mmCIF file of C-alpha atoms in Angstrom:
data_model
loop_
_atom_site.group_PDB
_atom_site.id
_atom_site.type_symbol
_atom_site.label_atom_id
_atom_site.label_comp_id
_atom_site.label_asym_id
_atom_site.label_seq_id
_atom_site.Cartn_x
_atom_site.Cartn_y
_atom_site.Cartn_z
ATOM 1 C CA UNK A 10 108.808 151.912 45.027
ATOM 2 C CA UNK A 11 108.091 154.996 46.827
ATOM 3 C CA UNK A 12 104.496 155.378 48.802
ATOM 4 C CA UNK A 13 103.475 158.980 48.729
ATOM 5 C CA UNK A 14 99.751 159.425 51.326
ATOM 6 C CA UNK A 15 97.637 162.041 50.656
ATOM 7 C CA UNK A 16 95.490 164.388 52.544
ATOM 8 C CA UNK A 17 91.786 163.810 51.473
ATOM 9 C CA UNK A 18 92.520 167.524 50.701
ATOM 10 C CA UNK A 19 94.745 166.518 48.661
ATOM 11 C CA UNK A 20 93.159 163.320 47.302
ATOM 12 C CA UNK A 21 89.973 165.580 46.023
ATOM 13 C CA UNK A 22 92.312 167.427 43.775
ATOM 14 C CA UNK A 23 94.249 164.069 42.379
ATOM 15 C CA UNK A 24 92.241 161.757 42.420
ATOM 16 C CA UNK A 25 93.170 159.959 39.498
ATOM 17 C CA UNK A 26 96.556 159.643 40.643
ATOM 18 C CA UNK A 27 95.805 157.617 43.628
ATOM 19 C CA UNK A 28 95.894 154.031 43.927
ATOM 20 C CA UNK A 29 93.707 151.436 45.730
ATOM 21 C CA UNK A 30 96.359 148.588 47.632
ATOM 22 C CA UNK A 31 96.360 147.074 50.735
ATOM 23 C CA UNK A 32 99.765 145.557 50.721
ATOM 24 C CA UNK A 33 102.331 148.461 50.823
ATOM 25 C CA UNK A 34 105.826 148.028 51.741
ATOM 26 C CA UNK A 35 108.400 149.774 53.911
ATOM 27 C CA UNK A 36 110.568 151.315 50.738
ATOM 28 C CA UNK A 37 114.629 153.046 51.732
ATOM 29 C CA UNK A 38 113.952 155.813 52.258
ATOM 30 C CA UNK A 39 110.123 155.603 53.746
ATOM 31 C CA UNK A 40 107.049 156.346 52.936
ATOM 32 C CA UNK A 41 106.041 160.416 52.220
ATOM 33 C CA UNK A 42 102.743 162.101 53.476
ATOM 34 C CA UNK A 43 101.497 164.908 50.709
ATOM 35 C CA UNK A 44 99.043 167.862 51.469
ATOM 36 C CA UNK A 45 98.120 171.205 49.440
ATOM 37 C CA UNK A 46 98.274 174.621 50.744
ATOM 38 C CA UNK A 47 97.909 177.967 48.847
ATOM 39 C CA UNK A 48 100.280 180.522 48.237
ATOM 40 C CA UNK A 49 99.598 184.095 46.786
ATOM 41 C CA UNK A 50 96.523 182.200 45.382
ATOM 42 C CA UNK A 51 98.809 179.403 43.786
ATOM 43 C CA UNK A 52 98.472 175.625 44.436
ATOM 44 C CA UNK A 53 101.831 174.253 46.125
ATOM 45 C CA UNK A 54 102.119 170.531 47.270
ATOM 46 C CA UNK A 55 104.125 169.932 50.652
ATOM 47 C CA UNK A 56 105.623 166.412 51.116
ATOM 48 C CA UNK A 57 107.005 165.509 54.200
ATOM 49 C CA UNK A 58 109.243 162.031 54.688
ATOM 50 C CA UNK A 59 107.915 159.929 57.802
ATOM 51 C CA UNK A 60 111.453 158.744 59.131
ATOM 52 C CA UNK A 61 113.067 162.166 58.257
ATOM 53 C CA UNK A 62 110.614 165.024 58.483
ATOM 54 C CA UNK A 63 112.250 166.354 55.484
ATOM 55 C CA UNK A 64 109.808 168.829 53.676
ATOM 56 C CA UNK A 65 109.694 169.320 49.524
ATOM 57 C CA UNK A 66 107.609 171.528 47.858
ATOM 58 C CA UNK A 67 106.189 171.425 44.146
ATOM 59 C CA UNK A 68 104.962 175.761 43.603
ATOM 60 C CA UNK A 69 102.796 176.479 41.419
ATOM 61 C CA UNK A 70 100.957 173.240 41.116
ATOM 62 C CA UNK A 71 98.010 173.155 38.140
ATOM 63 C CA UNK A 72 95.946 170.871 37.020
ATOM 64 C CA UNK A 73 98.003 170.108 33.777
ATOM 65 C CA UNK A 74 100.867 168.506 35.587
ATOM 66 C CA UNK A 75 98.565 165.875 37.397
ATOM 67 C CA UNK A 76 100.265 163.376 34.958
ATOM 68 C CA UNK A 77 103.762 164.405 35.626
ATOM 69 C CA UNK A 78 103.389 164.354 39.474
ATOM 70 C CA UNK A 79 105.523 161.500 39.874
ATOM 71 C CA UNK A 80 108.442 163.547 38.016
ATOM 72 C CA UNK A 81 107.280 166.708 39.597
ATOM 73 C CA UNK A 82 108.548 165.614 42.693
ATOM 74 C CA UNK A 83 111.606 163.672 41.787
ATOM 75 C CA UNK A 84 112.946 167.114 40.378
ATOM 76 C CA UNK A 85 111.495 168.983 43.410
ATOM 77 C CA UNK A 86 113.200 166.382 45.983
ATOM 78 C CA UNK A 87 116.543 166.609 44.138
ATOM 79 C CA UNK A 88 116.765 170.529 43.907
ATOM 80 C CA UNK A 89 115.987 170.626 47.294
ATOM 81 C CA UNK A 90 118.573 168.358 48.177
ATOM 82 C CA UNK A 91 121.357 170.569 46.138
ATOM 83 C CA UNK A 92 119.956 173.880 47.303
ATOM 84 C CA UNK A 93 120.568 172.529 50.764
ATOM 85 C CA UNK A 94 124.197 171.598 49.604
ATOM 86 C CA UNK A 95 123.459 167.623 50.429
ATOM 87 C CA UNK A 96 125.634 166.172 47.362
ATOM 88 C CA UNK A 97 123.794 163.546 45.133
ATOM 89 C CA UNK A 98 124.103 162.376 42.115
ATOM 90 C CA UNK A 99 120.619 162.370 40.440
ATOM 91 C CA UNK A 100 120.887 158.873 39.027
ATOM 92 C CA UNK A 101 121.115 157.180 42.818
ATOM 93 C CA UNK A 102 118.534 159.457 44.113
ATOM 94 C CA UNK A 103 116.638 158.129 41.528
ATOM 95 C CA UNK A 104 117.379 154.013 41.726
ATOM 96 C CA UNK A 105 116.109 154.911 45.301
ATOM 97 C CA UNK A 106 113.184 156.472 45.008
ATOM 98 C CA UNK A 107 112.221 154.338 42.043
ATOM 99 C CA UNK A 108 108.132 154.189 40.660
ATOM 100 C CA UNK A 109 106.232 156.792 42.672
ATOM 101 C CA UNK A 110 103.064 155.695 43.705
ATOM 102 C CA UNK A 111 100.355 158.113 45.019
ATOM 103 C CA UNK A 112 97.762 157.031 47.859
ATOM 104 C CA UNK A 113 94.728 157.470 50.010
ATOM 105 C CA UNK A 114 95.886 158.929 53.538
ATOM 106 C CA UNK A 115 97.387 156.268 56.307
ATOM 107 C CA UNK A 116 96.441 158.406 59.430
ATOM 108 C CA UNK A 117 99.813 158.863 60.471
ATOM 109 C CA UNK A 118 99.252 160.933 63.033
ATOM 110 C CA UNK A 119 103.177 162.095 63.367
ATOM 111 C CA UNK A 120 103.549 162.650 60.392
ATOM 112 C CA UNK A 121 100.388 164.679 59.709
ATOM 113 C CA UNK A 122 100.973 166.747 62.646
ATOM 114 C CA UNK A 123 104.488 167.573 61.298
ATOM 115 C CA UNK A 124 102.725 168.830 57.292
ATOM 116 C CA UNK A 125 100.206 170.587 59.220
ATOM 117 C CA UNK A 126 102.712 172.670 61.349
ATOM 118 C CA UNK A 127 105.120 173.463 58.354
ATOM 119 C CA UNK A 128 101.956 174.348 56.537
ATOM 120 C CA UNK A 129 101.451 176.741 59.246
ATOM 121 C CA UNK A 130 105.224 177.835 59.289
ATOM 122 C CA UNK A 131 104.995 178.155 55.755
ATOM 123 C CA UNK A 132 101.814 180.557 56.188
ATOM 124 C CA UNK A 133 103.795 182.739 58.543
ATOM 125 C CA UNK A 134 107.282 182.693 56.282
ATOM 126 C CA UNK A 135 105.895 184.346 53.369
ATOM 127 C CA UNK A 136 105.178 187.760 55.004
ATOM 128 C CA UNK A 137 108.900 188.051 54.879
ATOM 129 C CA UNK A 138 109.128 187.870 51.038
ATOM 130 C CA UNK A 139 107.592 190.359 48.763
ATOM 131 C CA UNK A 140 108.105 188.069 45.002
ATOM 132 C CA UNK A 141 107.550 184.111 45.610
ATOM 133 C CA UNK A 142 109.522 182.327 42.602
ATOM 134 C CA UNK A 143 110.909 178.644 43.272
ATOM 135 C CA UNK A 144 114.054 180.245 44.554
ATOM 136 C CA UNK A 145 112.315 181.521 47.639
ATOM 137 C CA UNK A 146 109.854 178.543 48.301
ATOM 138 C CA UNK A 147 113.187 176.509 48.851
ATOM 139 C CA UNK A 148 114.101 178.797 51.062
ATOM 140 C CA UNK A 149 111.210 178.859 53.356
ATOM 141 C CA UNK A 150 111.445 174.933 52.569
ATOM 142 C CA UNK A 151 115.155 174.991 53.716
ATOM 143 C CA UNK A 152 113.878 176.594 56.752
ATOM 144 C CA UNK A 153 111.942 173.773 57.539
ATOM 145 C CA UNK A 154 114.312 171.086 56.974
ATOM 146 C CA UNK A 155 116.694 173.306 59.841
ATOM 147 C CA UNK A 156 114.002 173.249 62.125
ATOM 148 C CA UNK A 157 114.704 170.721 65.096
ATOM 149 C CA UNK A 158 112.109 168.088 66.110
ATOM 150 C CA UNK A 159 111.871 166.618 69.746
ATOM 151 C CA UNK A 160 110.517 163.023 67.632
ATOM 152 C CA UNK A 161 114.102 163.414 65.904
ATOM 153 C CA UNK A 162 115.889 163.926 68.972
ATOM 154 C CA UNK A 163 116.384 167.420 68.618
ATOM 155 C CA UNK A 164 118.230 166.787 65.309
ATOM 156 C CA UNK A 165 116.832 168.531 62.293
ATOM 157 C CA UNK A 166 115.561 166.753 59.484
ATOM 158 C CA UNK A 167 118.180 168.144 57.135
ATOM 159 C CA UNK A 168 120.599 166.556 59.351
ATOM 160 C CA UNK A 169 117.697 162.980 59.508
ATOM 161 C CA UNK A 170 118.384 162.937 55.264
ATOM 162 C CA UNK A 171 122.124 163.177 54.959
ATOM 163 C CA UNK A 172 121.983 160.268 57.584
ATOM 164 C CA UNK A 173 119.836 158.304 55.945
ATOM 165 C CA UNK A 174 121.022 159.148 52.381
ATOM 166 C CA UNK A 175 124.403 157.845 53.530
ATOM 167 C CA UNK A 176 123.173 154.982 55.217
ATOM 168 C CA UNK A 177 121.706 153.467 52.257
ATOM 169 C CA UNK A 178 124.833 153.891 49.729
#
């Protein structure tokens, strides 16, 4: 079971997705932290992994696919993972992930930092593209993922996810 923790931006806009437990478990490949930000007047979600840093991004979020989330983001993790040319098959990704559960933030403070500064990366990226299609969000996403962290020792979390993907075979 995957743990995904929402902003209480975030939370406002899902609300019935989220779920009220106090036990939550460590899962493979950790927990996620989700938050919303706005481009060219479209919703997008950006989730970030805790032990990995590793950003996905669902464009073009509405209101109708509140009750696919769950699959939204399988399919947005996994493309992201091929567009950055880290070789999965779809079934494992899946048995790892497993049920999707959404929830009300855990004040990780790393963690938030790190959705709030690709947020702001993100903001800055899309003055270099005129057209934003799902193509080019995962390549301002992909340009996250290369970015190096001094919490990862200097390793980017690209490099975090194929190490932890292949740790867990």
């Amino acid at each position: 079971m995957t743990h995904i923790f929402t902003t209480k931006k975030l939370e406002k806009i899902i609300h019935k997705k989220i779920e009220n437990s106090d036990l939550i478990d460590e899962h493979v490949l950790g927990n996620w932290n989700a938050n919303v930000f706005y481009v060219a007047k479209k919703k997008c979600l950006l989730f970030v992994n805790s032990e990995t840093f590793f950003s996905v991004v669902i464009p073009r979020f509405s209101m109708k696919d509140i009750d696919k989330l769950a699959a939204l983001f399988m399919d947005s993790y996994y493309n992201q993972l091929l567009f950055e040319k880290i070789t999965v098959d779809y079934n494992n990704i899946l048995a790892k992930i497993g049920e999707v559960t959404f929830h009300s933030t855990n004040n990780n403070r790393k963690t938030i930092g790190v959705l709030t500064y690709n947020i702001e990366k993100l903001n800055y990226f899309k003055y270099d593209y005129p057209v934003f299609n799902a193509s080019v969000i995962r390549e301002m996403t992909q340009k996250l993922n290369r970015t190096p962290f001094k919490q990862l020792g200097w390793k980017t979390p690209n490099e975090e996810m194929i190490s932890l993907l292949g740790n867990n075979k």
